[in-house]
């Protein structure tokens, strides 16, 4: 079983749609959780951190359920510029801050 | 401008050749990391360093070597022992390597085997 697993893609949605990405992780001792965005042939960039209380940044909402070891990302009113690969990322406890990446879910927003 | 730079952007390696990828940061970060990304896959950790003159193996260290002689620099050598080196190599840094802070990535180096 992979340490971090994401929904297989790609997701093809029209502009204005709401889309949700799911992610599960296997290490219950994981301490930090993130969503990164990666554009084609570019480096990953932090989209948002994920907290148990949930957090929102504009059209983006992230949720963490530690009991179920589940992370989600919701994008509302999707834009063409949201097209990218979204990476679910987890930091194990006491391992030098290394990041464990899911394989990514590709999103394509169409006009 | 503060940030992480990687060079070269593209690198070609011949069979049996060692090549070195450069990573420099001026963010005054203590921790630096090297990841490898293969098509359709997530990033995997090669080596990391939480402080100057110290580094640890990541999940796929075989065939790679690193050094951390300066805080700003963390070069990665891909040795001839790495049998499948073609990949996208990404360097990252963070404040302290304690796990809760953001990692910032450089633009990456694409390595191709001739």
XYZ file of C-alpha atoms in Angstrom:
225
model
C 0.000 0.000 0.000
C 1.351 3.446 -0.908
C 1.946 5.838 1.961
C -0.164 8.541 0.313
C -2.857 7.704 -2.211
C -4.918 10.063 -4.288
C -7.914 9.791 -6.587
C -6.796 8.680 -10.018
C -7.223 11.380 -12.661
C -7.622 13.168 -14.834
C -10.592 15.283 -13.813
C -12.098 17.167 -16.753
C -14.582 19.825 -15.642
C -16.241 22.912 -17.166
C -15.480 26.385 -15.903
C -17.506 27.221 -12.817
C -17.780 23.638 -11.633
C -17.007 22.481 -8.118
C -14.454 19.690 -7.911
C -13.253 17.635 -4.942
C -10.016 15.716 -4.536
C -9.531 12.976 -1.974
C -6.386 11.597 -0.403
C -5.634 8.928 2.206
C -2.424 8.337 4.141
C -1.203 5.219 5.903
C 1.036 6.546 8.701
C -1.126 7.525 11.645
C 1.835 9.360 13.211
C 1.976 11.879 10.369
C 2.216 15.401 11.703
C 1.673 17.878 8.875
C -0.459 17.899 5.772
C -0.393 20.005 2.634
C -1.779 20.425 -0.836
C 0.747 21.450 -3.472
C -0.007 22.482 -7.020
C 2.264 21.529 -9.923
C 1.919 23.034 -13.381
C 3.146 21.078 -16.380
C 6.946 20.703 -16.330
C 7.292 23.072 -13.366
C 8.167 22.708 -9.705
C 5.464 22.074 -7.056
C 4.236 25.110 -5.174
C 2.400 25.154 -1.874
C -1.328 25.679 -2.319
C -2.340 25.393 1.310
C -1.632 23.646 4.573
C -4.370 21.408 5.976
C -5.572 21.496 9.578
C -7.999 19.368 11.559
C -10.284 22.362 11.964
C -10.411 22.793 8.200
C -9.199 25.851 6.393
C -10.359 27.976 3.521
C -8.518 30.271 1.121
C -10.870 31.946 -1.320
C -12.329 29.270 -3.574
C -10.228 26.516 -1.976
C -11.194 24.537 1.116
C -9.082 21.814 2.710
C -10.157 19.316 5.349
C -8.294 16.772 7.457
C -9.853 13.810 9.246
C -7.154 12.252 11.438
C -9.367 9.396 12.610
C -9.988 8.269 9.032
C -6.521 9.366 7.811
C -8.198 11.297 5.044
C -7.518 14.671 3.435
C -9.664 16.550 0.951
C -9.449 19.615 -1.261
C -12.524 21.363 -2.640
C -12.288 23.902 -5.444
C -15.386 26.016 -6.056
C -16.157 28.037 -9.193
C -13.191 26.511 -11.025
C -11.211 28.688 -13.426
C -9.201 27.789 -16.507
C -6.104 28.780 -14.522
C -6.837 26.047 -11.969
C -5.748 23.436 -14.531
C -2.759 21.678 -12.979
C -1.799 18.570 -11.040
C -2.703 18.662 -7.355
C -0.383 16.818 -4.988
C -1.404 15.576 -1.567
C 1.592 15.755 0.764
C 2.200 14.402 4.253
C 5.087 14.864 6.694
C 5.879 11.876 8.919
C 6.744 12.584 12.522
C 10.434 13.017 13.370
C 11.891 12.248 9.935
C 13.796 15.431 9.232
C 10.864 17.192 7.661
C 10.795 14.991 4.585
C 7.634 15.160 2.489
C 5.736 12.106 1.279
C 3.916 12.846 -1.961
C 0.893 11.246 -3.508
C 1.086 10.586 -7.221
C -1.039 13.630 -7.969
C -4.428 14.203 -9.543
C -4.571 16.099 -12.819
C -7.295 18.709 -13.222
C -8.279 20.132 -16.591
C -10.814 22.977 -16.592
C -12.449 23.549 -19.959
C -14.221 26.671 -21.259
C 15.341 38.241 -4.961
C 15.269 35.385 -2.463
C 14.810 31.871 -3.697
C 16.243 28.584 -4.830
C 18.159 28.181 -8.058
C 19.020 24.964 -9.827
C 21.334 24.470 -12.745
C 21.448 23.384 -15.423
C 17.827 23.278 -16.564
C 18.606 20.301 -18.841
C 21.500 17.870 -18.464
C 22.576 15.018 -20.667
C 24.552 12.114 -19.282
C 26.510 9.526 -21.175
C 26.696 5.921 -20.022
C 29.167 5.497 -17.156
C 29.455 9.220 -16.488
C 28.969 10.998 -13.176
C 27.105 14.300 -13.326
C 26.500 16.944 -10.658
C 23.334 18.991 -10.272
C 23.609 22.346 -8.556
C 21.216 23.722 -5.934
C 21.699 27.099 -4.244
C 19.402 28.990 -1.866
C 19.612 32.466 -0.363
C 16.675 32.051 2.008
C 18.941 31.337 4.990
C 17.223 27.962 5.381
C 18.917 25.265 7.442
C 17.292 22.266 5.735
C 17.676 21.232 2.110
C 16.278 18.284 0.169
C 16.640 16.471 -3.146
C 13.666 14.756 -4.764
C 13.254 12.816 -7.966
C 10.052 12.798 -10.047
C 9.274 10.233 -12.724
C 6.412 10.722 -15.221
C 2.998 10.234 -13.651
C 4.461 9.735 -10.200
C 4.865 11.739 -7.058
C 8.189 13.032 -5.834
C 10.511 10.666 -3.961
C 13.177 11.774 -1.510
C 16.811 11.062 -2.421
C 18.815 12.833 0.318
C 18.232 15.557 2.864
C 20.316 17.756 5.112
C 19.151 19.558 8.239
C 22.447 21.314 8.928
C 25.798 22.059 7.349
C 28.190 19.091 7.146
C 25.420 16.599 7.880
C 23.018 14.729 5.603
C 20.867 11.603 5.609
C 19.709 9.134 3.003
C 16.150 9.358 1.808
C 14.052 6.592 0.285
C 16.008 6.155 -2.975
C 19.622 7.151 -2.206
C 21.357 4.336 -4.103
C 23.453 5.665 -6.977
C 23.468 9.235 -5.654
C 25.784 11.276 -3.441
C 25.558 14.734 -1.861
C 27.621 17.221 0.115
C 26.680 20.125 2.382
C 29.811 22.195 2.900
C 27.945 25.500 2.892
C 24.516 26.421 4.177
C 23.511 27.841 0.798
C 24.547 24.897 -1.358
C 23.495 21.238 -1.620
C 24.834 19.669 -4.835
C 23.668 16.228 -5.957
C 25.908 13.850 -7.898
C 24.265 11.185 -10.018
C 26.841 8.421 -10.254
C 27.269 5.717 -12.872
C 25.801 3.305 -10.314
C 22.382 4.885 -10.844
C 21.056 2.695 -13.648
C 17.906 4.636 -14.430
C 18.788 8.313 -13.925
C 16.393 9.866 -16.447
C 14.015 11.978 -14.350
C 13.087 15.467 -13.172
C 15.242 16.421 -10.151
C 13.907 18.954 -7.675
C 15.747 20.644 -4.848
C 13.861 22.145 -1.914
C 14.625 23.967 1.305
C 12.839 24.769 4.538
C 13.545 26.770 7.658
C 14.596 24.033 10.037
C 13.575 20.581 8.786
C 11.265 19.957 11.738
C 8.360 19.003 9.517
C 5.746 21.668 10.005
C 7.149 24.421 7.857
C 6.728 24.921 4.120
C 9.263 23.527 1.701
C 10.138 25.768 -1.225
C 11.216 24.173 -4.476
C 13.685 25.204 -7.125
C 12.737 25.094 -10.833
C 14.247 21.633 -11.314
C 16.780 19.934 -13.587
C 15.755 17.424 -16.251
C 18.376 14.710 -16.655
C 18.437 12.632 -19.814
C 20.676 9.704 -20.625
C 22.224 9.626 -24.091
